[in-house]
Amino acid sequence: MNTIPRHPKAQFWGTLSVVAASVLWGTTGTAATFAPGVSPLAIGAVAMGAGGLLQALYAARHIANQPGGLLSRWRLVLLGAAAVAVYPLAFYSSMHLSGVAVGTVVSIGSAPIAAALIERAADRNPLRRRWIAGALLGVGGATLLSFAGHAPAGSAAAPDSWTTMAGVLLGLLAGSTYALYSWAAHRLIGGGVTPRAAMGTVFGLGGLLLMPVLAVTGGPLLASWTTVSVGAYMAVVPMFAGYLLFGWGLARVGASTATSISLLETVVAAVLAVLVVGERLPALSWLGAAAVLASLFILAPRPRAVPGAPAITGPHSAAVPSGGGLPSRAPVQPGRAQQQAGAQPQQQDS
């Protein structure tokens, strides 16, 4: 059984690793603004597309060792891959229309709500009072964000409410697709597929689906060294290295701890949007962002200690990371606890 390291230094470095991953994820929106001539579709396609292919290459050996487990669940694999392909297109379009801060907070803030609804429908997980309170707070914050809007640096004009609303809707789509591919990956892991093979397969196929979009829209990425650098940074740093850092840290701290730490992404994105991009958020936007962030802490899963049992990480307690950094939990069927616990040493490889 794989236990969380109790040594303070191990937990410290694990926490620092998750913090670093969250900071990297929070830079994606600001990095995209350095390529203003590149469409959000191209940014999303190169970030998640190339990043997904790198994930598949990194996991190639694990994927090759488990063809049966993946092929037998091909519908789940394709569902997750389709969600991976849609997510970045919606996410970066949301930031393009509603601003970096608003687009990021709405996308990330809606993900845990969507994850709970998916688990409720697919796995019959009950909706608890705590979740309902957090969901209402998050929806209220997103509503404030959509009506308050944002204003570019140096602009005195009122924000276009319809454009902002469209960005918020795309942010909700991004959060929903993030929750969907996280759920699909967790179901694969719950079925015996190793985490690295599950993530590599889902992200690799999603990356392949994004290649036609990149071929059609990615011409401006080659216009200058700046745009090339932006595309390379998005694919290699936040989308590839960020996932590796998160997985490394997750093996050393609890899943709920890592999930809470990853909420730092929203703070990093909002601060960079103001300090670097020059966006101006009115008071209501800050209030809405604070409400969404508070709802994330309410919705974040809490560990449930079992007397006499050590805390474990692995495919059934660990979180699956994304461009946003907020996972859903994999369902565990009754009566399989001992079987799953015994399988963890072989599956804990990410």
GROMACS .gro file of C-alpha atoms in nm, residues 13-350:
model
  338
   13TRP     CA    1   0.863   1.965  -0.142
   14GLY     CA    2   0.537   1.806  -0.251
   15THR     CA    3   0.347   2.120  -0.153
   16LEU     CA    4   0.604   2.337  -0.331
   17SER     CA    5   0.568   2.123  -0.644
   18VAL     CA    6   0.190   2.170  -0.654
   19VAL     CA    7   0.235   2.544  -0.595
   20ALA     CA    8   0.477   2.560  -0.889
   21ALA     CA    9   0.232   2.374  -1.114
   22SER     CA   10  -0.049   2.610  -1.016
   23VAL     CA   11   0.165   2.913  -1.090
   24LEU     CA   12   0.251   2.772  -1.434
   25TRP     CA   13  -0.118   2.711  -1.513
   26GLY     CA   14  -0.201   3.064  -1.402
   27THR     CA   15   0.036   3.214  -1.661
   28THR     CA   16  -0.137   3.071  -1.968
   29GLY     CA   17  -0.385   3.354  -2.020
   30THR     CA   18  -0.122   3.624  -1.982
   31ALA     CA   19   0.121   3.437  -2.209
   32ALA     CA   20  -0.146   3.426  -2.480
   33THR     CA   21  -0.168   3.807  -2.480
   34PHE     CA   22   0.191   3.824  -2.611
   35ALA     CA   23   0.065   3.679  -2.939
   36PRO     CA   24  -0.221   3.923  -3.013
   37GLY     CA   25  -0.231   3.833  -3.381
   38VAL     CA   26  -0.294   3.466  -3.304
   39SER     CA   27  -0.654   3.355  -3.260
   40PRO     CA   28  -0.761   3.191  -2.935
   41LEU     CA   29  -0.842   2.876  -3.134
   42ALA     CA   30  -0.480   2.853  -3.249
   43ILE     CA   31  -0.350   2.920  -2.897
   44GLY     CA   32  -0.573   2.649  -2.754
   45ALA     CA   33  -0.485   2.402  -3.029
   46VAL     CA   34  -0.110   2.443  -2.992
   47ALA     CA   35  -0.120   2.443  -2.612
   48MET     CA   36  -0.336   2.138  -2.550
   49GLY     CA   37  -0.266   1.973  -2.886
   50ALA     CA   38   0.113   1.972  -2.870
   51GLY     CA   39   0.104   1.932  -2.493
   52GLY     CA   40  -0.126   1.632  -2.525
   53LEU     CA   41   0.101   1.467  -2.780
   54LEU     CA   42   0.395   1.519  -2.545
   55GLN     CA   43   0.193   1.351  -2.270
   56ALA     CA   44   0.127   1.054  -2.498
   57LEU     CA   45   0.496   1.031  -2.593
   58TYR     CA   46   0.596   1.043  -2.227
   59ALA     CA   47   0.348   0.763  -2.146
   60ALA     CA   48   0.409   0.556  -2.461
   61ARG     CA   49   0.558   0.258  -2.277
   62HIS     CA   50   0.270   0.245  -2.030
   63ILE     CA   51   0.012   0.277  -2.307
   64ALA     CA   52   0.176  -0.006  -2.502
   65ASN     CA   53   0.165  -0.230  -2.194
   66GLN     CA   54  -0.213  -0.188  -2.148
   67PRO     CA   55  -0.383  -0.210  -2.488
   68GLY     CA   56  -0.657  -0.442  -2.366
   69GLY     CA   57  -0.769  -0.221  -2.079
   70LEU     CA   58  -0.784   0.084  -2.305
   71LEU     CA   59  -0.952  -0.082  -2.603
   72SER     CA   60  -1.219  -0.241  -2.385
   73ARG     CA   61  -1.316   0.109  -2.266
   74TRP     CA   62  -1.286   0.283  -2.602
   75ARG     CA   63  -1.611   0.480  -2.558
   76LEU     CA   64  -1.479   0.632  -2.235
   77VAL     CA   65  -1.145   0.707  -2.400
   78LEU     CA   66  -1.310   0.883  -2.695
   79LEU     CA   67  -1.539   1.082  -2.462
   80GLY     CA   68  -1.242   1.205  -2.262
   81ALA     CA   69  -1.043   1.284  -2.577
   82ALA     CA   70  -1.331   1.485  -2.725
   83ALA     CA   71  -1.356   1.685  -2.401
   84VAL     CA   72  -0.980   1.747  -2.409
   85ALA     CA   73  -1.014   1.883  -2.763
   86VAL     CA   74  -1.305   2.115  -2.682
   87TYR     CA   75  -1.168   2.246  -2.353
   88PRO     CA   76  -0.880   2.468  -2.475
   89LEU     CA   77  -1.084   2.612  -2.762
   90ALA     CA   78  -1.354   2.721  -2.518
   91PHE     CA   79  -1.110   2.829  -2.247
   92TYR     CA   80  -0.893   3.060  -2.458
   93SER     CA   81  -1.193   3.197  -2.647
   94SER     CA   82  -1.349   3.278  -2.310
   95MET     CA   83  -1.043   3.476  -2.205
   96HIS     CA   84  -1.033   3.649  -2.544
   97LEU     CA   85  -1.391   3.772  -2.511
   98SER     CA   86  -1.427   3.840  -2.139
   99GLY     CA   87  -1.067   3.904  -2.032
  100VAL     CA   88  -0.795   3.693  -1.876
  101ALA     CA   89  -0.914   3.729  -1.517
  102VAL     CA   90  -1.285   3.675  -1.583
  103GLY     CA   91  -1.233   3.390  -1.831
  104THR     CA   92  -0.996   3.205  -1.601
  105VAL     CA   93  -1.203   3.243  -1.285
  106VAL     CA   94  -1.530   3.140  -1.453
  107SER     CA   95  -1.371   2.840  -1.626
  108ILE     CA   96  -1.203   2.713  -1.312
  109GLY     CA   97  -1.490   2.809  -1.084
  110SER     CA   98  -1.746   2.615  -1.284
  111ALA     CA   99  -1.538   2.296  -1.304
  112PRO     CA  100  -1.612   2.152  -0.958
  113ILE     CA  101  -1.983   2.224  -1.002
  114ALA     CA  102  -1.984   2.045  -1.337
  115ALA     CA  103  -1.784   1.757  -1.188
  116ALA     CA  104  -2.037   1.709  -0.908
  117LEU     CA  105  -2.327   1.711  -1.154
  118ILE     CA  106  -2.152   1.456  -1.377
  119GLU     CA  107  -2.084   1.231  -1.080
  120ARG     CA  108  -2.444   1.273  -0.965
  121ALA     CA  109  -2.581   1.167  -1.304
  122ALA     CA  110  -2.330   0.893  -1.390
  123ASP     CA  111  -2.230   0.756  -1.050
  124ARG     CA  112  -2.539   0.844  -0.843
  125ASN     CA  113  -2.330   1.041  -0.594
  126PRO     CA  114  -2.563   1.246  -0.369
  127LEU     CA  115  -2.553   1.627  -0.363
  128ARG     CA  116  -2.471   1.739  -0.011
  129ARG     CA  117  -2.570   2.062   0.159
  130ARG     CA  118  -2.210   2.179   0.159
  131TRP     CA  119  -2.191   2.132  -0.216
  132ILE     CA  120  -2.519   2.317  -0.274
  133ALA     CA  121  -2.394   2.614  -0.066
  134GLY     CA  122  -2.066   2.624  -0.257
  135ALA     CA  123  -2.242   2.594  -0.592
  136LEU     CA  124  -2.478   2.881  -0.515
  137LEU     CA  125  -2.186   3.098  -0.406
  138GLY     CA  126  -1.990   3.013  -0.722
  139VAL     CA  127  -2.284   3.080  -0.955
  140GLY     CA  128  -2.345   3.411  -0.779
  141GLY     CA  129  -1.983   3.509  -0.823
  142ALA     CA  130  -1.987   3.415  -1.191
  143THR     CA  131  -2.302   3.625  -1.236
  144LEU     CA  132  -2.129   3.927  -1.083
  145LEU     CA  133  -1.833   3.871  -1.314
  146SER     CA  134  -2.053   3.852  -1.623
  147PHE     CA  135  -2.241   4.174  -1.548
  148ALA     CA  136  -1.945   4.376  -1.416
  149GLY     CA  137  -1.718   4.282  -1.704
  150HIS     CA  138  -1.369   4.420  -1.747
  151ALA     CA  139  -1.199   4.708  -1.924
  152PRO     CA  140  -0.869   4.703  -2.115
  153ALA     CA  141  -0.586   4.922  -2.000
  154GLY     CA  142  -0.634   5.286  -2.093
  155SER     CA  143  -0.994   5.235  -2.202
  156ALA     CA  144  -1.269   5.452  -2.061
  157ALA     CA  145  -1.545   5.282  -2.258
  158ALA     CA  146  -1.796   5.062  -2.082
  159PRO     CA  147  -1.747   4.690  -2.141
  160ASP     CA  148  -1.964   4.518  -2.399
  161SER     CA  149  -2.200   4.314  -2.184
  162TRP     CA  150  -2.293   4.078  -2.468
  163THR     CA  151  -1.928   4.001  -2.547
  164THR     CA  152  -1.856   3.946  -2.181
  165MET     CA  153  -2.159   3.720  -2.146
  166ALA     CA  154  -2.044   3.513  -2.445
  167GLY     CA  155  -1.704   3.479  -2.280
  168VAL     CA  156  -1.865   3.367  -1.955
  169LEU     CA  157  -2.073   3.105  -2.139
  170LEU     CA  158  -1.761   2.973  -2.309
  171GLY     CA  159  -1.594   2.965  -1.968
  172LEU     CA  160  -1.877   2.749  -1.840
  173LEU     CA  161  -1.827   2.518  -2.139
  174ALA     CA  162  -1.455   2.502  -2.060
  175GLY     CA  163  -1.524   2.413  -1.699
  176SER     CA  164  -1.772   2.145  -1.803
  177THR     CA  165  -1.537   1.981  -2.052
  178TYR     CA  166  -1.255   1.993  -1.799
  179ALA     CA  167  -1.476   1.810  -1.550
  180LEU     CA  168  -1.576   1.561  -1.818
  181TYR     CA  169  -1.225   1.457  -1.921
  182SER     CA  170  -1.119   1.444  -1.553
  183TRP     CA  171  -1.412   1.212  -1.481
  184ALA     CA  172  -1.334   0.997  -1.785
  185ALA     CA  173  -0.968   0.964  -1.684
  186HIS     CA  174  -1.069   0.871  -1.330
  187ARG     CA  175  -1.306   0.604  -1.459
  188LEU     CA  176  -1.025   0.457  -1.668
  189ILE     CA  177  -0.794   0.454  -1.366
  190GLY     CA  178  -1.071   0.301  -1.157
  191GLY     CA  179  -1.095   0.023  -1.416
  192GLY     CA  180  -0.731  -0.076  -1.370
  193VAL     CA  181  -0.554   0.145  -1.626
  194THR     CA  182  -0.241   0.308  -1.484
  195PRO     CA  183  -0.265   0.687  -1.434
  196ARG     CA  184   0.011   0.761  -1.683
  197ALA     CA  185  -0.145   0.539  -1.950
  198ALA     CA  186  -0.492   0.686  -1.892
  199MET     CA  187  -0.374   1.047  -1.907
  200GLY     CA  188  -0.139   0.983  -2.199
  201THR     CA  189  -0.410   0.813  -2.405
  202VAL     CA  190  -0.686   1.066  -2.337
  203PHE     CA  191  -0.460   1.367  -2.385
  204GLY     CA  192  -0.279   1.216  -2.683
  205LEU     CA  193  -0.602   1.145  -2.873
  206GLY     CA  194  -0.734   1.488  -2.774
  207GLY     CA  195  -0.415   1.639  -2.911
  208LEU     CA  196  -0.463   1.453  -3.239
  209LEU     CA  197  -0.818   1.590  -3.264
  210LEU     CA  198  -0.677   1.942  -3.225
  211MET     CA  199  -0.422   1.905  -3.505
  212PRO     CA  200  -0.670   1.997  -3.786
  213VAL     CA  201  -0.767   2.309  -3.591
  214LEU     CA  202  -0.399   2.396  -3.555
  215ALA     CA  203  -0.339   2.336  -3.925
  216VAL     CA  204  -0.621   2.574  -4.022
  217THR     CA  205  -0.565   2.849  -3.765
  218GLY     CA  206  -0.199   2.814  -3.666
  219GLY     CA  207  -0.037   3.008  -3.950
  220PRO     CA  208   0.009   3.326  -3.741
  221LEU     CA  209   0.202   3.125  -3.484
  222LEU     CA  210   0.489   3.115  -3.734
  223ALA     CA  211   0.477   3.488  -3.808
  224SER     CA  212   0.757   3.581  -3.566
  225TRP     CA  213   0.989   3.440  -3.306
  226THR     CA  214   0.763   3.587  -3.039
  227THR     CA  215   0.459   3.392  -3.153
  228VAL     CA  216   0.666   3.076  -3.197
  229SER     CA  217   0.798   3.121  -2.844
  230VAL     CA  218   0.447   3.168  -2.706
  231GLY     CA  219   0.325   2.848  -2.871
  232ALA     CA  220   0.626   2.651  -2.750
  233TYR     CA  221   0.591   2.788  -2.398
  234MET     CA  222   0.221   2.703  -2.377
  235ALA     CA  223   0.274   2.344  -2.490
  236VAL     CA  224   0.591   2.260  -2.298
  237VAL     CA  225   0.571   2.458  -1.974
  238PRO     CA  226   0.214   2.481  -1.836
  239MET     CA  227   0.058   2.193  -2.031
  240PHE     CA  228   0.340   1.939  -2.001
  241ALA     CA  229   0.574   2.038  -1.718
  242GLY     CA  230   0.281   2.161  -1.509
  243TYR     CA  231   0.119   1.817  -1.517
  244LEU     CA  232   0.445   1.645  -1.423
  245LEU     CA  233   0.495   1.879  -1.127
  246PHE     CA  234   0.140   1.826  -1.007
  247GLY     CA  235   0.168   1.448  -1.029
  248TRP     CA  236   0.501   1.451  -0.844
  249GLY     CA  237   0.359   1.666  -0.566
  250LEU     CA  238   0.038   1.469  -0.542
  251ALA     CA  239   0.235   1.160  -0.437
  252ARG     CA  240   0.367   1.350  -0.134
  253VAL     CA  241   0.062   1.543  -0.011
  254GLY     CA  242  -0.303   1.446   0.023
  255ALA     CA  243  -0.540   1.487  -0.269
  256SER     CA  244  -0.752   1.745  -0.086
  257THR     CA  245  -0.440   1.943   0.005
  258ALA     CA  246  -0.317   1.943  -0.355
  259THR     CA  247  -0.662   2.045  -0.481
  260SER     CA  248  -0.680   2.338  -0.243
  261ILE     CA  249  -0.328   2.451  -0.334
  262SER     CA  250  -0.410   2.438  -0.706
  263LEU     CA  251  -0.675   2.706  -0.650
  264LEU     CA  252  -0.377   2.941  -0.653
  265GLU     CA  253  -0.409   2.936  -1.032
  266THR     CA  254  -0.708   3.170  -1.022
  267VAL     CA  255  -0.522   3.417  -0.803
  268VAL     CA  256  -0.213   3.408  -1.026
  269ALA     CA  257  -0.424   3.460  -1.340
  270ALA     CA  258  -0.615   3.755  -1.195
  271VAL     CA  259  -0.304   3.926  -1.056
  272LEU     CA  260  -0.110   3.884  -1.382
  273ALA     CA  261  -0.409   4.013  -1.579
  274VAL     CA  262  -0.401   4.334  -1.379
  275LEU     CA  263  -0.024   4.379  -1.337
  276VAL     CA  264   0.102   4.255  -1.675
  277VAL     CA  265  -0.188   4.273  -1.920
  278GLY     CA  266  -0.320   4.596  -1.771
  279GLU     CA  267  -0.683   4.492  -1.729
  280ARG     CA  268  -0.894   4.696  -1.490
  281LEU     CA  269  -1.147   4.503  -1.285
  282PRO     CA  270  -1.425   4.704  -1.119
  283ALA     CA  271  -1.517   4.640  -0.758
  284LEU     CA  272  -1.803   4.405  -0.849
  285SER     CA  273  -1.566   4.191  -1.055
  286TRP     CA  274  -1.328   4.157  -0.762
  287LEU     CA  275  -1.622   4.068  -0.540
  288GLY     CA  276  -1.738   3.808  -0.792
  289ALA     CA  277  -1.388   3.663  -0.821
  290ALA     CA  278  -1.363   3.642  -0.443
  291ALA     CA  279  -1.700   3.465  -0.427
  292VAL     CA  280  -1.595   3.210  -0.690
  293LEU     CA  281  -1.264   3.150  -0.513
  294ALA     CA  282  -1.444   3.109  -0.179
  295SER     CA  283  -1.681   2.859  -0.339
  296LEU     CA  284  -1.385   2.653  -0.458
  297PHE     CA  285  -1.261   2.614  -0.101
  298ILE     CA  286  -1.610   2.504   0.004
  299LEU     CA  287  -1.637   2.258  -0.285
  300ALA     CA  288  -1.285   2.115  -0.247
  301PRO     CA  289  -1.304   1.755  -0.117
  302ARG     CA  290  -1.213   1.689   0.245
  303PRO     CA  291  -1.030   1.371   0.347
  304ARG     CA  292  -1.236   1.121   0.544
  305ALA     CA  293  -1.014   0.948   0.793
  306VAL     CA  294  -1.078   0.584   0.875
  307PRO     CA  295  -0.969   0.492   1.232
  308GLY     CA  296  -0.660   0.274   1.223
  309ALA     CA  297  -0.613   0.308   0.845
  310PRO     CA  298  -0.320   0.499   0.691
  311ALA     CA  299  -0.385   0.775   0.441
  312ILE     CA  300  -0.327   0.664   0.085
  313THR     CA  301  -0.274   0.822  -0.249
  314GLY     CA  302  -0.319   0.651  -0.578
  315PRO     CA  303  -0.573   0.615  -0.855
  316HIS     CA  304  -0.872   0.624  -0.624
  317SER     CA  305  -0.776   0.908  -0.392
  318ALA     CA  306  -0.555   1.122  -0.611
  319ALA     CA  307  -0.671   1.402  -0.830
  320VAL     CA  308  -0.633   1.421  -1.206
  321PRO     CA  309  -0.487   1.761  -1.306
  322SER     CA  310  -0.594   1.987  -1.609
  323GLY     CA  311  -0.511   2.355  -1.779
  324GLY     CA  312  -0.730   2.475  -1.490
  325GLY     CA  313  -0.584   2.233  -1.203
  326LEU     CA  314  -0.932   2.125  -1.028
  327PRO     CA  315  -1.012   1.748  -1.039
  328SER     CA  316  -1.309   1.533  -0.961
  329ARG     CA  317  -1.281   1.213  -0.762
  330ALA     CA  318  -1.305   0.870  -0.917
  331PRO     CA  319  -1.592   0.651  -0.802
  332VAL     CA  320  -1.498   0.353  -0.588
  333GLN     CA  321  -1.738   0.061  -0.603
  334PRO     CA  322  -1.828  -0.106  -0.271
  335GLY     CA  323  -1.645  -0.428  -0.203
  336ARG     CA  324  -1.345  -0.340  -0.419
  337ALA     CA  325  -1.143  -0.151  -0.157
  338GLN     CA  326  -0.902  -0.434  -0.083
  339GLN     CA  327  -0.855  -0.516  -0.449
  340GLN     CA  328  -0.785  -0.153  -0.537
  341ALA     CA  329  -0.549  -0.104  -0.245
  342GLY     CA  330  -0.349  -0.403  -0.358
  343ALA     CA  331  -0.327  -0.270  -0.712
  344GLN     CA  332  -0.198   0.072  -0.613
  345PRO     CA  333   0.177  -0.001  -0.612
  346GLN     CA  334   0.154  -0.098  -0.980
  347GLN     CA  335  -0.070   0.196  -1.073
  348GLN     CA  336   0.108   0.473  -0.884
  349ASP     CA  337   0.346   0.569  -1.161
  350SER     CA  338   0.261   0.922  -1.256
   0.00000   0.00000   0.00000
